[in-house]
XYZ file of N, CA, C and O in Angstrom:
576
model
N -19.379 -33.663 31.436
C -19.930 -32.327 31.416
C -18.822 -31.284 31.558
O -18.718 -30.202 30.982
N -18.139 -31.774 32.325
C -16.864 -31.070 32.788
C -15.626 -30.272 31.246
O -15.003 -29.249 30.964
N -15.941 -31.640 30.714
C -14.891 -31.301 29.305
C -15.732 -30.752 28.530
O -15.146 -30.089 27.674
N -17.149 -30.715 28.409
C -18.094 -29.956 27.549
C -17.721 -28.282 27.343
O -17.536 -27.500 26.410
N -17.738 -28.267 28.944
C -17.570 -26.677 29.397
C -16.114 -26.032 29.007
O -15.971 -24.933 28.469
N -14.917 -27.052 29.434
C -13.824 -26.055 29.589
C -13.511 -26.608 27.499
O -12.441 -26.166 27.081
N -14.171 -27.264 26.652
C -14.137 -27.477 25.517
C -15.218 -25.612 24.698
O -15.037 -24.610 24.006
N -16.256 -26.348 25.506
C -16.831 -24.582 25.221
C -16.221 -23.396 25.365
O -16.441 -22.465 24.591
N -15.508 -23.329 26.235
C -14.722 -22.166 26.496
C -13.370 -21.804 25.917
O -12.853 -20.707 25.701
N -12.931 -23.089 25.722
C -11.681 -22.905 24.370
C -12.444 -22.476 23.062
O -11.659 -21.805 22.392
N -13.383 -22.569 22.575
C -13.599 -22.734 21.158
C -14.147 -21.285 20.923
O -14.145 -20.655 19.865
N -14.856 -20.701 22.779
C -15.146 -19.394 22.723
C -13.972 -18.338 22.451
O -14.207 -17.250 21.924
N -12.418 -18.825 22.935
C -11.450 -17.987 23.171
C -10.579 -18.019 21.720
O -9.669 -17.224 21.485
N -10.959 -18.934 20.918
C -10.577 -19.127 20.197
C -11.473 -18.564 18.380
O -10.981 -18.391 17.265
N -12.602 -18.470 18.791
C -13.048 -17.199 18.102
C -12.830 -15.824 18.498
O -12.511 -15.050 17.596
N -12.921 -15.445 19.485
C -13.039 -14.060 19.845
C -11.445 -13.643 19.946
O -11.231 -12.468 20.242
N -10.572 -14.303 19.776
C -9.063 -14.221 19.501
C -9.319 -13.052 17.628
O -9.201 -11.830 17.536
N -9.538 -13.683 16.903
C -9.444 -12.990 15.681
C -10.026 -11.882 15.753
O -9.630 -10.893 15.136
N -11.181 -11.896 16.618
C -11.944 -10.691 16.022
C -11.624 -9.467 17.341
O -12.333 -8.472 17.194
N -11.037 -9.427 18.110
C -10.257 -8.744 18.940
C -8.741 -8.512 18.304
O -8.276 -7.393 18.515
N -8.119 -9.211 17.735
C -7.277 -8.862 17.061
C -7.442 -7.969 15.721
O -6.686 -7.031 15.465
N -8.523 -8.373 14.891
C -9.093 -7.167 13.652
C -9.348 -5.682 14.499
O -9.506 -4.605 13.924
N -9.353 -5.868 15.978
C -10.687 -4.311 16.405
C -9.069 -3.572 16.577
O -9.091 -2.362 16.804
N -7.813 -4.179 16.487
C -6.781 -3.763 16.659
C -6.231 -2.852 15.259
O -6.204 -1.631 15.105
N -5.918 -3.678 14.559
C -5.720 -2.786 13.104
C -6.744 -1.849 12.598
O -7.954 -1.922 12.813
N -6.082 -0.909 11.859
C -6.489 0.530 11.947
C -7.098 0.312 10.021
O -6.266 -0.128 9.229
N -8.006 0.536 9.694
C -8.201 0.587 8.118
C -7.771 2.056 7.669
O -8.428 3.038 8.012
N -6.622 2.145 6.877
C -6.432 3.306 6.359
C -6.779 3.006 4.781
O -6.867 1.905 4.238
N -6.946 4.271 4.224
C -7.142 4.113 3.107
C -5.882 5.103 2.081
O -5.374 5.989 2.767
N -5.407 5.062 0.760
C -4.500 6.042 -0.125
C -5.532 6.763 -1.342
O -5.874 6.181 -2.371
N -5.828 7.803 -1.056
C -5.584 8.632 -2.518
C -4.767 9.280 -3.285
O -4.123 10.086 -2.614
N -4.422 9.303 -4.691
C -3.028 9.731 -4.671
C -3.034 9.957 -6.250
O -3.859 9.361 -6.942
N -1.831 11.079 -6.967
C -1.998 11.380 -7.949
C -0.678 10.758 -8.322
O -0.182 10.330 -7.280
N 0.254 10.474 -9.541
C 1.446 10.237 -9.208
C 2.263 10.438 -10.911
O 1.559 10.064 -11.849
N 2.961 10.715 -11.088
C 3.875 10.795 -12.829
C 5.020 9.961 -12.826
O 5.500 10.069 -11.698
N 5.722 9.166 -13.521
C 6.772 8.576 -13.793
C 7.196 8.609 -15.328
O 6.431 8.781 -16.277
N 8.381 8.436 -15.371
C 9.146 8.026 -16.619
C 10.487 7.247 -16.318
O 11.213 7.417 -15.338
N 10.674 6.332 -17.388
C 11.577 5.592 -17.505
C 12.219 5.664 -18.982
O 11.635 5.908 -20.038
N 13.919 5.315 -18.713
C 14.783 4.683 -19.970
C 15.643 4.264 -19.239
O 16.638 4.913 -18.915
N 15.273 2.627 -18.718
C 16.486 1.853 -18.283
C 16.505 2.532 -16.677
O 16.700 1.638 -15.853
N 16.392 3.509 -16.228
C 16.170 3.798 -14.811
C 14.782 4.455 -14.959
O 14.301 4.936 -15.985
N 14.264 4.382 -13.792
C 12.591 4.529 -13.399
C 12.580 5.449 -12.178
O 13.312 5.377 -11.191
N 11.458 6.464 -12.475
C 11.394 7.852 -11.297
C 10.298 8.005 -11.643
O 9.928 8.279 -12.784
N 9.423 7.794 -10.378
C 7.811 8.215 -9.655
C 7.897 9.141 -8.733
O 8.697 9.069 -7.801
N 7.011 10.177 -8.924
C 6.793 11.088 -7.824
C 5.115 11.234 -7.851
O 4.517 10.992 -8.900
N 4.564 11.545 -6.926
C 3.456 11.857 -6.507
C 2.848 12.525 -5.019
O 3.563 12.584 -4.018
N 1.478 12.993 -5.039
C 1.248 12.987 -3.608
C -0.062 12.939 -3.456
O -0.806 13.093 -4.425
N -0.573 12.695 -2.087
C -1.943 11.602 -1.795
C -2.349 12.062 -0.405
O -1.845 12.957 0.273
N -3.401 11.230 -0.119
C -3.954 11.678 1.392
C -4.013 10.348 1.754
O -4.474 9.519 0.970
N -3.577 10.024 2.919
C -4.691 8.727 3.671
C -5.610 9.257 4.435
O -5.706 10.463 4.662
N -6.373 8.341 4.896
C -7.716 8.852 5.547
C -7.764 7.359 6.020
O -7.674 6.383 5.276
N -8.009 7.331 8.133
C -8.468 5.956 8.491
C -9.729 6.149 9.001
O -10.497 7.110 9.019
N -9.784 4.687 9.532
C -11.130 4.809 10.372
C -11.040 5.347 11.185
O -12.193 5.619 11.522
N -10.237 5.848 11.988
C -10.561 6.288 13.076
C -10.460 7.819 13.085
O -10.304 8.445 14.133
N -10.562 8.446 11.784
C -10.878 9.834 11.865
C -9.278 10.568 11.620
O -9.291 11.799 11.633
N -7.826 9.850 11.386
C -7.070 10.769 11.513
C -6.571 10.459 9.834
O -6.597 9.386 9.230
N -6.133 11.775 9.370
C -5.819 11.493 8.006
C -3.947 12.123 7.782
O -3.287 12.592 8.709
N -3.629 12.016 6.873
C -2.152 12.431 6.316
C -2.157 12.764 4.849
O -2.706 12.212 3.896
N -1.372 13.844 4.945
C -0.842 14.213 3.319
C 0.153 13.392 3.460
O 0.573 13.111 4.583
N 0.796 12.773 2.100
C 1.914 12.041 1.951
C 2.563 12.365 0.819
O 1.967 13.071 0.005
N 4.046 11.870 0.513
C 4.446 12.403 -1.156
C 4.948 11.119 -1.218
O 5.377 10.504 -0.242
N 4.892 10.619 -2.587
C 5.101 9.504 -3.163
C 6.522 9.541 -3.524
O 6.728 10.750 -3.636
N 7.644 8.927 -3.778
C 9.202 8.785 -4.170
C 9.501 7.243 -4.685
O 9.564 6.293 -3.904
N 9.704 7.116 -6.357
C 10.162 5.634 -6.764
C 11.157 5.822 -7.131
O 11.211 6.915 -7.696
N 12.482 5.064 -7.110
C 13.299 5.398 -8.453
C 13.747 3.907 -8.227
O 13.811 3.511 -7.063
N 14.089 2.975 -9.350
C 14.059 1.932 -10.037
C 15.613 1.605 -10.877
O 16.470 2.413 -11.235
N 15.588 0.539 -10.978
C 16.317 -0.020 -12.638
C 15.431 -1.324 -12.896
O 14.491 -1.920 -12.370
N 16.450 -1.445 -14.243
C 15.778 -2.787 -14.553
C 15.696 -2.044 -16.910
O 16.312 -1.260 -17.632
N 14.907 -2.703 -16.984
C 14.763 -2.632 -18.585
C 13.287 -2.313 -18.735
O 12.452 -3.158 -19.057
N 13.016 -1.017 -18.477
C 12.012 -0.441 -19.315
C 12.173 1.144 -20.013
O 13.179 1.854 -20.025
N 10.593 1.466 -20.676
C 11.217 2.833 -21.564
C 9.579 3.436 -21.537
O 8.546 2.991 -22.039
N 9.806 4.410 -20.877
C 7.801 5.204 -21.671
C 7.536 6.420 -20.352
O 8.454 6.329 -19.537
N 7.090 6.892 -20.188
C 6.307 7.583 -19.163
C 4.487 7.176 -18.929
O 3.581 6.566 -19.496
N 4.706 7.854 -17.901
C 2.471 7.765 -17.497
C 2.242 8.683 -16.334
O 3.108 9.482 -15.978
N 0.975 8.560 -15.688
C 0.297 9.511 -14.878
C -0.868 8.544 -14.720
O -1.405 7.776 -15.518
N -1.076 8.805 -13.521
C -1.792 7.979 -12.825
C -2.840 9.030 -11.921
O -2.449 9.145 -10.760
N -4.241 9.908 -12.272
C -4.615 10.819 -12.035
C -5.478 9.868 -10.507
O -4.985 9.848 -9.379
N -6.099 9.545 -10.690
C -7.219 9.112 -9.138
C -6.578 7.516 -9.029
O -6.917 6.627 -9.810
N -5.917 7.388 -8.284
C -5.175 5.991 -7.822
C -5.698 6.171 -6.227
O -5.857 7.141 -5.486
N -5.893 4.617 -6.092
C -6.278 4.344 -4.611
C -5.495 3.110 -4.474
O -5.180 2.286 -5.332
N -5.179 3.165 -2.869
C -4.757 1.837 -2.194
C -5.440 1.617 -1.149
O -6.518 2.151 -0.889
N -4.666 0.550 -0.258
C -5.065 0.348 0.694
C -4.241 -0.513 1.719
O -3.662 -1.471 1.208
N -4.080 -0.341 3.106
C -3.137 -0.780 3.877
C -3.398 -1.735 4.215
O -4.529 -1.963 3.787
N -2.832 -3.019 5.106
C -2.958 -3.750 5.944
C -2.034 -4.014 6.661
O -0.848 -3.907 6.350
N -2.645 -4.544 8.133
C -1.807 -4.933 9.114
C -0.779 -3.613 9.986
O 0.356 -3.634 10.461
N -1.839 -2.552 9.886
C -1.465 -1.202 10.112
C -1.996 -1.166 11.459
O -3.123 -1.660 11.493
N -1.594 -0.768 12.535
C -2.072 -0.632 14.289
C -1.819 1.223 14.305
O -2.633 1.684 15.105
N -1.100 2.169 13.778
C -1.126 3.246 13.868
C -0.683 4.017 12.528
O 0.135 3.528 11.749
N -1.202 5.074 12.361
C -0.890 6.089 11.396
C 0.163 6.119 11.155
O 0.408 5.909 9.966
N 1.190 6.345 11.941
C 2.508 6.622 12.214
C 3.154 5.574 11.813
O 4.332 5.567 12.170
N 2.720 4.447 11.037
C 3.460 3.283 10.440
C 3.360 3.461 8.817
O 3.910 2.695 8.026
N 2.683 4.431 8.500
C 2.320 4.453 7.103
C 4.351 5.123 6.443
O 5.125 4.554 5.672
N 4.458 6.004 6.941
C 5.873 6.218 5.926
C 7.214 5.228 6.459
O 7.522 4.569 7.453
N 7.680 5.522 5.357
C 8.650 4.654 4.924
C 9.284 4.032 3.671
O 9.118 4.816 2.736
N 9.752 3.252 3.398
C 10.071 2.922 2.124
C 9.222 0.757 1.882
O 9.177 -0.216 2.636
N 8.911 0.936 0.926
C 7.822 -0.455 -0.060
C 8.689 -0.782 -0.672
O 9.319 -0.042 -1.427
N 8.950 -2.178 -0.441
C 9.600 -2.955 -2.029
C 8.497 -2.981 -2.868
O 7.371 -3.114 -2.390
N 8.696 -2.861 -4.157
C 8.296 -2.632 -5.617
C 8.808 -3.314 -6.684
O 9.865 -2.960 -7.207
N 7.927 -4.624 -7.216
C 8.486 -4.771 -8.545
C 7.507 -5.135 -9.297
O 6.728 -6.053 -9.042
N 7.489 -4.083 -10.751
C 6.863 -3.811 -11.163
C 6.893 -4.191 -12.915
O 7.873 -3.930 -13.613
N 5.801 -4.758 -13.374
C 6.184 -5.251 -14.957
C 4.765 -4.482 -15.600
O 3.587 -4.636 -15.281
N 5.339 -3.671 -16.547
C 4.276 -2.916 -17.808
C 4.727 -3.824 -18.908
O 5.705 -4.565 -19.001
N 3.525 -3.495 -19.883
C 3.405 -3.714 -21.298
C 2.490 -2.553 -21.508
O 1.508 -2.238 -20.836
N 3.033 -1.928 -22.650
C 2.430 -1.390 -24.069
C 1.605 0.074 -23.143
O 2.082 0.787 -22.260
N 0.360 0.102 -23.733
C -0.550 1.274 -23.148
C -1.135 1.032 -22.183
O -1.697 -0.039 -21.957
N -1.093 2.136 -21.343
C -1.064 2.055 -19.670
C -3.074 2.465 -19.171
O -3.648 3.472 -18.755
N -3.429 1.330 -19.452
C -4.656 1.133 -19.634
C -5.511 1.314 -17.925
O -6.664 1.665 -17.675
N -4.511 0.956 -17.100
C -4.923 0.454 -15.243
C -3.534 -0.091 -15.007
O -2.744 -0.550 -15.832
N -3.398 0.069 -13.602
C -1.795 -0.963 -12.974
C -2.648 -0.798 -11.510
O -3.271 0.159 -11.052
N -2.354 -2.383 -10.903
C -2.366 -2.910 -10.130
C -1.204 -3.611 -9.125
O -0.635 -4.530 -9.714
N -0.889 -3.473 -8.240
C 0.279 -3.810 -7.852
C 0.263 -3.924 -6.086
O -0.505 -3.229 -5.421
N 1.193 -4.869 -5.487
C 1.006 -5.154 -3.784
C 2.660 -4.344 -3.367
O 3.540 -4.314 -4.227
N 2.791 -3.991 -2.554
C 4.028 -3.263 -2.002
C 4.540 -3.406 -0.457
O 3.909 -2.731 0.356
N 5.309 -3.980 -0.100
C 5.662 -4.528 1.474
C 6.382 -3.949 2.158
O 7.401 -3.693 1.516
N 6.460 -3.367 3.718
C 7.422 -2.619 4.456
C 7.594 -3.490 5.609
O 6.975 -3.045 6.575
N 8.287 -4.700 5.878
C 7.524 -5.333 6.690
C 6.494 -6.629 6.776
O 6.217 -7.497 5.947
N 6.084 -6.411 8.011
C 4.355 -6.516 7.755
C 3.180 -6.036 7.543
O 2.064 -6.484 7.809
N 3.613 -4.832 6.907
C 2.840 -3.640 6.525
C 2.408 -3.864 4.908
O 3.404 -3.815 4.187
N 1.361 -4.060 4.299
C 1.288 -4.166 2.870
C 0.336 -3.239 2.279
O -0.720 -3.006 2.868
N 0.650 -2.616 1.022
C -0.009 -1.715 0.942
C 0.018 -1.965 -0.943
O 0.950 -1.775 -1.725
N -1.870 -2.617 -1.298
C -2.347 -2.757 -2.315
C -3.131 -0.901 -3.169
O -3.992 -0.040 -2.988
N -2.220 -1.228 -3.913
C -2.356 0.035 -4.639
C -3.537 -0.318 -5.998
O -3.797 -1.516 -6.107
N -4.234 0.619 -6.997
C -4.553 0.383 -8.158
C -4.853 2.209 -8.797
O -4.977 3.268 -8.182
N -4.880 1.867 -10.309
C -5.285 3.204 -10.480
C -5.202 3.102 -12.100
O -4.504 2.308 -12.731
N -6.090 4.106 -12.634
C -5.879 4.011 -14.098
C -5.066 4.675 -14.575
O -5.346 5.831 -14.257
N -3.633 4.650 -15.549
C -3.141 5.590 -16.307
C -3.030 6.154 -17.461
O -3.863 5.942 -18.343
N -2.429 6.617 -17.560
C -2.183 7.579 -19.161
C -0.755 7.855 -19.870
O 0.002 8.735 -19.460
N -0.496 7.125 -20.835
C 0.756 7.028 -21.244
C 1.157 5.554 -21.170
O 0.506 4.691 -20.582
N 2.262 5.369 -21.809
C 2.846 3.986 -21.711
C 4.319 3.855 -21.331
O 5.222 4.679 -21.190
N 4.239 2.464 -21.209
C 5.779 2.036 -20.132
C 5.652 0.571 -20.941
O 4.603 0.026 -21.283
N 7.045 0.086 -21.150
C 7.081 -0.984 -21.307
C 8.433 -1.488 -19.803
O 9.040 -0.638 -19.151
N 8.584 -3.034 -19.604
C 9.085 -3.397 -19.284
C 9.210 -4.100 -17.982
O 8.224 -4.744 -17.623
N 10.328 -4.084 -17.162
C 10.257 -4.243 -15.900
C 10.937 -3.574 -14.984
O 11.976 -3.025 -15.350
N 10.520 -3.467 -13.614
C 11.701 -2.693 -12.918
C 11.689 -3.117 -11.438
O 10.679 -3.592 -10.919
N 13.042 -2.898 -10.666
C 12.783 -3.170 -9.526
C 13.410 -2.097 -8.996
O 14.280 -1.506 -9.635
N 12.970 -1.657 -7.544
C 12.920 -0.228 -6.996
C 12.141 -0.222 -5.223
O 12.034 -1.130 -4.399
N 11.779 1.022 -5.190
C 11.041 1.123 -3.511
C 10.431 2.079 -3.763
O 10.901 2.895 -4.557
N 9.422 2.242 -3.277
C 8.084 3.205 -3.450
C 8.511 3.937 -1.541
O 8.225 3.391 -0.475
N 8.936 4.710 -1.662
C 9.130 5.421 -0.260
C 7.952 6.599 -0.311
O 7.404 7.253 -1.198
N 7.869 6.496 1.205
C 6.104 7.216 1.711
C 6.237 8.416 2.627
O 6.710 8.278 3.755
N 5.912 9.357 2.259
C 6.711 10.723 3.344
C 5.854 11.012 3.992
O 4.751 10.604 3.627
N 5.945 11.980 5.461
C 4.526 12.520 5.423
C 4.999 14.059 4.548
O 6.172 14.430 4.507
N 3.964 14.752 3.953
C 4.139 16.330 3.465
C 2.986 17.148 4.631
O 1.974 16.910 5.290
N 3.644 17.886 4.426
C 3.517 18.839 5.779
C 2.668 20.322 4.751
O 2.342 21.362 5.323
């Protein structure tokens, strides 16, 4: 009976481990407008809001610049992301590794971006085309 109990009580501590750890991370969310062009070097600028759960939000400005072998411009008008593994607001800026591969007409781009253990899944539809590939950093400001 004895091992029943202190077996019950591990298996209790051992669920309520995850879900005390989720009540920890913060869900933020990205809206964001953004323009780039490339020939052989690559430059994104944009700017966005986050908004979390817990009621506090940020203007931010978007900053890419790249190499690698591509050629085209685009615009990316209503793009959203989304963070994880975020515990405060104040972790959102900084600089994202980024690598990024287009083809042809810029139909949607989807893409994951890492600071850390900070990851931040982006998507959005664009306009214009890019071919190629590039590697670069998506740096996150706050704008004031």
């Amino acid at each position: 009976m004895k091992r029943l109990l202190l077996a019950s009580l591990w298996l209790a501590c051992v669920v309520a481990m995850p879900a005390a750890h989720a009540a920890d991370e913060l869900d933020c969310k990205l809206h964001f407008e953004l323009s780039s062009w490339s020939l052989i070097y690559k430059h994104v600028s944009g700017k966005g809001t986050v908004t979390c759960n817990n009621g506090q939000s940020m203007k931010v400005k978007l900053d890419a610049n790249g190499g690698g072998l591509s050629v085209g411009s685009s615009r990316i008008d209503d793009g959203t992301g989304e963070f994880t593994s975020l515990h405060s607001i104040s972790e959102i800026p900084g600089t994202y590794a980024d690598v990024n591969a287009n083809t042809a007409i810029k139909a949607g781009n989807a893409q994951v971006l890492t600071k850390g253990v900070v990851s931040l899944a982006i998507a959005g539809v664009g306009h214009g085309f890019e071919m190629g590939v590039t590697l670069g950093e998506l740096t996150i400001t706050q704008d004031n």
